[in-house]
């Protein structure tokens, strides 16, 4: 889809890059010539992913253990990343989520998700942004939110609140820092199967099937499709896109919102009868 060296010369840091969508985006960026750094909480996962990238001769990739909830740890890791040469792109991908009836959430449960998604993304963005501003270097931040960042969603309240906050951060800083060479955008993915999300959010096959039916395109997303959109948004060719959120969900959220979408249950005979009436 892109020229092979689209991201050559760009150093990209992906939070939660050891698994799931972060790993798929990392692979996509490496294939386009980027230099990659991934961070996450689990050393063995990071090591394995980087080893896999190296086995596949995908170019320069490194890892750092980092719990992005911890602002001091973030500062230390971002400092270490910079020591090796400045960063060009930050991808806020790391997230936490689970299904729960909101009235059952304990304070710690709320914190567990909000601190990863909201505080973690802000910690990383501020640590990178400060350095770009001090050095007068351009920078790009891409945050992975979700379509319910603006609709809200039942049963994932902490995630919905936190993702809405990340979107607000994206738009706020796009204005505040845009004039100083830093642009921020977001992607709102619909359902893209990953082990982490599916285990927590799609507990049985019947639910998976019901979900698939909610999507106009009749399927879930493929990781490469998300990686392509992310590559576009961090590449120089999209330099005029700032403060935007691009949805990639096969039309899922629109169908959920559309007043007459439930009419798809009608058969041709039902339609004929309806017209007569
Ligand atoms: C109710 C729960 C719960 C659940 C945990 N808690 N799971 N409460 N229902 N299913 C509560 C615990 O009881 C505890 O509160 C508190 O949350 C903290 O739990 P810990 O396990 O100690 O937290 P921690 O080890 O920090 O783990 C954070 C986590 C975990 C978010 C709970 O799942 C995680 O690390 N997730 C990372 C990966 C992930 O979630 N991937 C999916 C992202 S998908 P008490 O009071 O009992 O001590 C995504 C995309 C969404 O974000 C869009 C999809 C379309």
Coordinates of C-alpha atoms and ligand atoms in Angstrom, one line a residue:
X1 CA 0.0 0.0 0.0
X2 CA 2.9 2.4 0.7
X3 CA 6.4 2.9 -0.7
X4 CA 8.8 0.6 1.1
X5 CA 10.7 3.4 2.9
X6 CA 7.8 5.5 3.9
X7 CA 8.9 5.7 7.6
X8 CA 12.7 5.6 7.0
X9 CA 14.6 7.9 9.4
X10 CA 11.7 7.9 12.0
X11 CA 12.2 6.6 15.5
X12 CA 8.9 5.4 16.9
X13 CA 8.0 4.5 20.5
X14 CA 4.9 2.3 21.0
X15 CA 3.5 1.8 24.5
X16 CA 2.2 -1.7 25.0
X17 CA 4.1 -2.7 21.9
X18 CA 4.9 -6.2 23.0
X19 CA 1.6 -7.7 22.2
X20 CA -1.8 -7.2 20.4
X21 CA -2.4 -4.2 18.2
X22 CA 0.8 -2.5 19.5
X23 CA 2.9 -5.4 18.2
X24 CA 1.1 -5.4 14.8
X25 CA 1.6 -1.7 14.4
X26 CA 5.3 -2.1 15.3
X27 CA 5.7 -4.8 12.7
X28 CA 4.0 -2.6 10.1
X29 CA 6.2 0.4 11.0
X30 CA 9.4 -1.7 10.8
X31 CA 8.4 -3.0 7.4
X32 CA 8.2 0.6 6.3
X33 CA 11.7 1.4 7.4
X34 CA 11.1 2.9 10.9
X35 CA 13.3 2.4 13.9
X36 CA 11.2 0.9 16.7
X37 CA 11.2 1.1 20.5
X38 CA 8.5 -0.8 22.4
X39 CA 7.7 -0.6 26.1
X40 CA 5.4 -2.5 28.4
X41 CA 5.2 -4.0 31.9
X42 CA 6.3 -7.6 31.1
X43 CA 10.0 -8.0 30.1
X44 CA 9.6 -11.5 28.7
X45 CA 6.9 -10.4 26.3
X46 CA 9.0 -7.4 25.1
X47 CA 12.1 -9.6 24.7
X48 CA 10.2 -12.2 22.7
X49 CA 8.6 -9.6 20.4
X50 CA 11.9 -7.9 19.6
X51 CA 13.6 -11.2 19.1
X52 CA 10.8 -12.1 16.6
X53 CA 11.2 -8.9 14.7
X54 CA 15.0 -9.4 14.5
X55 CA 14.5 -13.0 13.4
X56 CA 12.4 -11.7 10.6
X57 CA 15.1 -9.1 9.7
X58 CA 12.8 -6.2 10.2
X59 CA 15.4 -3.7 11.2
X60 CA 16.3 -1.9 14.4
X61 CA 14.0 -2.6 17.4
X62 CA 14.6 -2.1 21.1
X63 CA 12.5 -2.5 24.3
X64 CA 12.2 -1.0 27.7
X65 CA 10.2 -2.2 30.7
X66 CA 7.9 0.6 31.8
X67 CA 4.7 0.9 33.8
X68 CA 3.3 4.0 32.2
X69 CA 1.1 4.7 35.3
X70 CA 4.3 5.7 37.1
X71 CA 5.3 9.2 35.9
X72 CA 8.8 8.8 37.3
X73 CA 9.3 5.5 35.5
X74 CA 8.1 7.1 32.3
X75 CA 10.5 10.0 32.7
X76 CA 13.4 7.6 33.1
X77 CA 12.5 5.4 30.1
X78 CA 11.8 8.4 27.8
X79 CA 15.2 9.8 28.9
X80 CA 16.9 6.5 28.1
X81 CA 15.1 6.4 24.7
X82 CA 16.4 9.9 23.9
X83 CA 20.0 9.1 24.9
X84 CA 20.1 6.8 22.0
X85 CA 18.9 9.6 19.6
X86 CA 15.7 11.7 19.7
X87 CA 12.3 10.2 19.1
X88 CA 10.1 11.3 16.2
X89 CA 6.8 9.6 17.0
X90 CA 5.0 8.4 20.2
X91 CA 2.1 5.9 19.8
X92 CA -0.1 5.7 23.0
X93 CA -1.4 2.2 22.6
X94 CA -1.2 0.6 26.0
X95 CA -4.6 0.1 27.6
X96 CA -6.5 -1.8 30.2
X97 CA -10.1 -2.8 30.2
X98 CA -12.7 -5.3 31.4
X99 CA -16.4 -5.8 31.4
X100 CA -18.3 -5.0 34.6
X101 CA -21.6 -3.6 35.8
X102 CA -20.6 -0.1 36.8
X103 CA -22.3 -0.2 40.2
X104 CA -19.9 -3.1 41.1
X105 CA -16.7 -1.2 40.4
X106 CA -14.4 -0.7 43.4
X107 CA -12.2 2.4 43.6
X108 CA -9.2 0.3 42.8
X109 CA -11.0 -1.1 39.7
X110 CA -11.7 2.4 38.4
X111 CA -8.1 3.4 39.1
X112 CA -6.7 0.3 37.4
X113 CA -8.0 1.2 34.0
X114 CA -8.0 5.0 34.3
X115 CA -4.4 5.1 35.4
X116 CA -3.2 3.0 32.5
X117 CA -5.2 4.7 29.8
X118 CA -5.6 8.3 30.9
X119 CA -2.6 8.9 33.2
X120 CA -0.3 6.6 31.2
X121 CA -1.0 8.3 27.9
X122 CA -0.6 11.8 29.5
X123 CA 2.6 10.8 31.3
X124 CA 4.1 9.6 28.0
X125 CA 2.8 12.5 25.9
X126 CA 4.1 15.1 28.4
X127 CA 7.5 13.5 28.8
X128 CA 8.0 13.4 25.0
X129 CA 6.4 16.7 24.3
X130 CA 8.6 18.6 26.8
X131 CA 11.7 17.2 25.1
X132 CA 10.5 18.1 21.6
X133 CA 9.6 21.6 22.7
X134 CA 12.9 22.1 24.5
X135 CA 14.9 20.9 21.5
X136 CA 12.6 22.7 18.9
X137 CA 12.1 19.4 17.2
X138 CA 9.0 18.3 15.4
X139 CA 7.1 15.4 16.9
X140 CA 4.0 13.3 16.3
X141 CA 1.7 11.7 18.9
X142 CA -0.8 9.1 17.8
X143 CA -3.2 7.8 20.4
X144 CA -5.3 4.7 20.1
X145 CA -8.8 5.4 21.6
X146 CA -12.1 3.7 20.7
X147 CA -15.3 4.7 19.0
X148 CA -17.0 4.8 22.4
X149 CA -14.7 7.6 23.4
X150 CA -17.5 9.9 22.2
X151 CA -20.6 7.8 22.5
X152 CA -19.7 6.3 25.9
X153 CA -20.5 2.7 26.5
X154 CA -22.2 0.7 29.2
X155 CA -20.1 -2.0 31.1
X156 CA -16.8 -0.5 30.3
X157 CA -17.2 2.8 32.2
X158 CA -13.6 3.4 33.3
X159 CA -12.3 2.7 29.8
X160 CA -14.9 5.0 28.2
X161 CA -14.1 7.8 30.6
X162 CA -10.4 7.4 30.2
X163 CA -10.5 7.1 26.4
X164 CA -12.7 10.3 26.2
X165 CA -9.9 12.0 28.2
X166 CA -7.2 10.8 25.8
X167 CA -9.3 12.3 23.0
X168 CA -9.6 15.6 24.9
X169 CA -5.8 15.6 25.4
X170 CA -5.3 15.0 21.7
X171 CA -7.5 17.9 20.7
X172 CA -6.2 20.2 23.5
X173 CA -2.5 19.7 22.7
X174 CA -3.1 19.7 18.9
X175 CA -4.0 23.4 19.4
X176 CA -1.5 24.2 22.1
X177 CA 1.5 22.6 20.5
X178 CA 0.6 22.6 16.8
X179 CA 2.3 26.0 16.2
X180 CA 5.5 24.5 17.6
X181 CA 5.8 21.5 15.3
X182 CA 4.0 18.9 17.3
X183 CA 0.9 17.3 16.0
X184 CA -1.4 14.9 17.7
X185 CA -4.0 12.6 16.3
X186 CA -6.0 9.5 17.3
X187 CA -7.4 6.4 15.8
X188 CA -10.7 5.0 17.1
X189 CA -10.7 1.3 16.3
X190 CA -13.8 -0.9 16.5
X191 CA -13.3 -4.6 17.2
X192 CA -9.9 -5.9 16.2
X193 CA -9.5 -9.4 17.7
X194 CA -6.5 -9.6 20.1
X195 CA -5.9 -12.1 22.9
X196 CA -5.9 -9.5 25.6
X197 CA -9.1 -7.7 24.5
X198 CA -11.0 -10.8 23.5
X199 CA -10.3 -12.7 26.7
X200 CA -11.7 -9.7 28.7
X201 CA -14.4 -8.3 26.5
X202 CA -15.8 -11.2 24.4
X203 CA -16.3 -14.0 26.9
X204 CA -18.2 -16.4 24.6
X205 CA -18.7 -17.3 20.9
X206 CA -22.4 -16.4 20.9
X207 CA -21.5 -12.9 21.9
X208 CA -18.8 -12.7 19.3
X209 CA -21.3 -13.7 16.6
X210 CA -23.8 -11.1 17.9
X211 CA -21.1 -8.5 17.7
X212 CA -20.1 -9.4 14.2
X213 CA -23.8 -8.9 13.1
X214 CA -23.6 -5.3 14.5
X215 CA -20.9 -4.4 11.9
X216 CA -22.1 -3.3 8.5
X217 CA -19.1 -5.0 6.8
X218 CA -19.9 -8.2 8.6
X219 CA -16.4 -8.9 9.9
X220 CA -13.9 -7.8 12.5
X221 CA -10.9 -5.7 11.6
X222 CA -7.6 -7.1 10.4
X223 CA -4.5 -5.9 12.2
X224 CA -2.7 -4.8 9.0
X225 CA -5.7 -2.5 8.3
X226 CA -5.1 -0.7 11.5
X227 CA -1.3 -0.6 11.0
X228 CA -1.8 1.0 7.5
X229 CA -3.9 3.8 9.0
X230 CA -1.4 4.3 11.8
X231 CA 1.5 4.4 9.3
X232 CA -0.4 7.1 7.3
X233 CA -1.0 9.2 10.3
X234 CA 2.6 9.2 11.5
X235 CA 4.1 9.7 8.1
X236 CA 5.1 13.1 6.8
X237 CA 2.5 12.9 4.0
X238 CA -0.3 13.5 6.6
X239 CA 1.5 16.5 8.1
X240 CA -1.7 18.7 7.8
X241 CA -3.8 16.3 9.8
X242 CA -3.8 17.6 13.4
X243 CA -6.2 17.1 16.3
X244 CA -8.2 14.5 14.3
X245 CA -9.6 11.2 15.2
X246 CA -10.1 8.6 12.5
X247 CA -12.6 5.8 13.1
X248 CA -11.8 2.3 11.7
X249 CA -14.7 0.0 12.6
X250 CA -16.4 -1.2 9.5
X251 CA -19.2 1.3 10.2
X252 CA -20.0 -0.3 13.6
X253 CA -20.8 2.8 15.6
X254 CA -22.8 4.4 13.0
X255 CA -25.0 1.4 12.7
X256 CA -25.5 1.4 16.5
X257 CA -26.6 5.0 16.3
X258 CA -28.7 4.9 13.1
X259 CA -32.4 5.1 14.0
X260 CA -33.7 2.6 11.4
X261 CA -30.8 0.2 11.4
X262 CA -33.0 -2.4 13.1
X263 CA -35.1 -2.6 9.9
X264 CA -32.4 -5.0 8.5
X265 CA -34.4 -7.7 10.3
X266 CA -37.3 -7.2 7.8
X267 CA -37.5 -9.7 4.9
X268 CA -38.4 -8.7 1.3
X269 CA -42.0 -9.9 2.1
X270 CA -42.1 -7.7 5.2
X271 CA -41.0 -4.7 3.0
X272 CA -43.6 -5.5 0.4
X273 CA -46.3 -5.7 3.1
X274 CA -45.1 -2.5 4.7
X275 CA -45.3 -0.6 1.4
X276 CA -48.9 -1.9 0.8
X277 CA -49.9 -0.7 4.3
Ligands
LIG1 C1 -14.5 -6.1 38.2 C2 -12.2 -6.0 38.3 C3 -12.1 -6.9 37.1 C4 -13.3 -7.3 36.5 C5 -10.1 -6.4 37.8 N1 -10.9 -5.8 38.6 N2 -10.7 -7.1 36.9 N3 -13.3 -5.6 38.8 N4 -14.4 -6.9 37.1 N5 -13.3 -8.1 35.5 C6 -10.5 -5.0 39.8 C7 -9.8 -5.8 40.8 O1 -10.7 -6.6 41.6 C8 -9.1 -4.8 41.7 O2 -9.9 -4.1 42.6 C9 -8.7 -3.7 40.6 O3 -9.6 -4.0 39.5 C10 -7.2 -3.9 40.2 O4 -7.0 -5.2 39.7 P1 -5.6 -5.7 39.5 O5 -5.7 -7.0 38.8 O6 -4.8 -5.6 40.8 O7 -5.0 -4.6 38.5 P2 -3.7 -4.6 37.6 O8 -2.8 -5.8 37.9 O9 -3.2 -3.2 37.6 O10 -4.4 -4.9 36.1 C11 -5.0 -3.9 35.4 C12 -6.2 -4.5 34.6 C13 -5.7 -5.8 33.8 C14 -6.8 -3.4 33.7 C15 -7.3 -5.0 35.6 O11 -6.8 -6.4 33.2 C16 -4.7 -5.5 32.8 O12 -3.5 -5.4 33.2 N6 -5.0 -5.2 31.5 C17 -4.1 -4.9 30.5 C18 -4.4 -5.5 29.2 C19 -5.8 -5.2 28.7 O13 -6.7 -4.9 29.5 N7 -6.1 -5.3 27.4 C20 -7.4 -5.1 26.9 C21 -7.4 -3.7 26.4 S1 -8.7 -3.6 25.2 P3 -10.1 -4.6 44.1 O14 -10.9 -3.5 44.7 O15 -10.8 -5.9 44.1 O16 -8.7 -4.7 44.7 C22 -9.1 -2.0 25.1 C23 -9.9 -1.7 23.9 C24 -11.3 -1.5 24.1 O17 -8.8 -1.2 25.9 C25 -12.1 -1.5 22.8 C26 -12.6 -2.8 22.3 C27 -13.5 -2.7 21.1

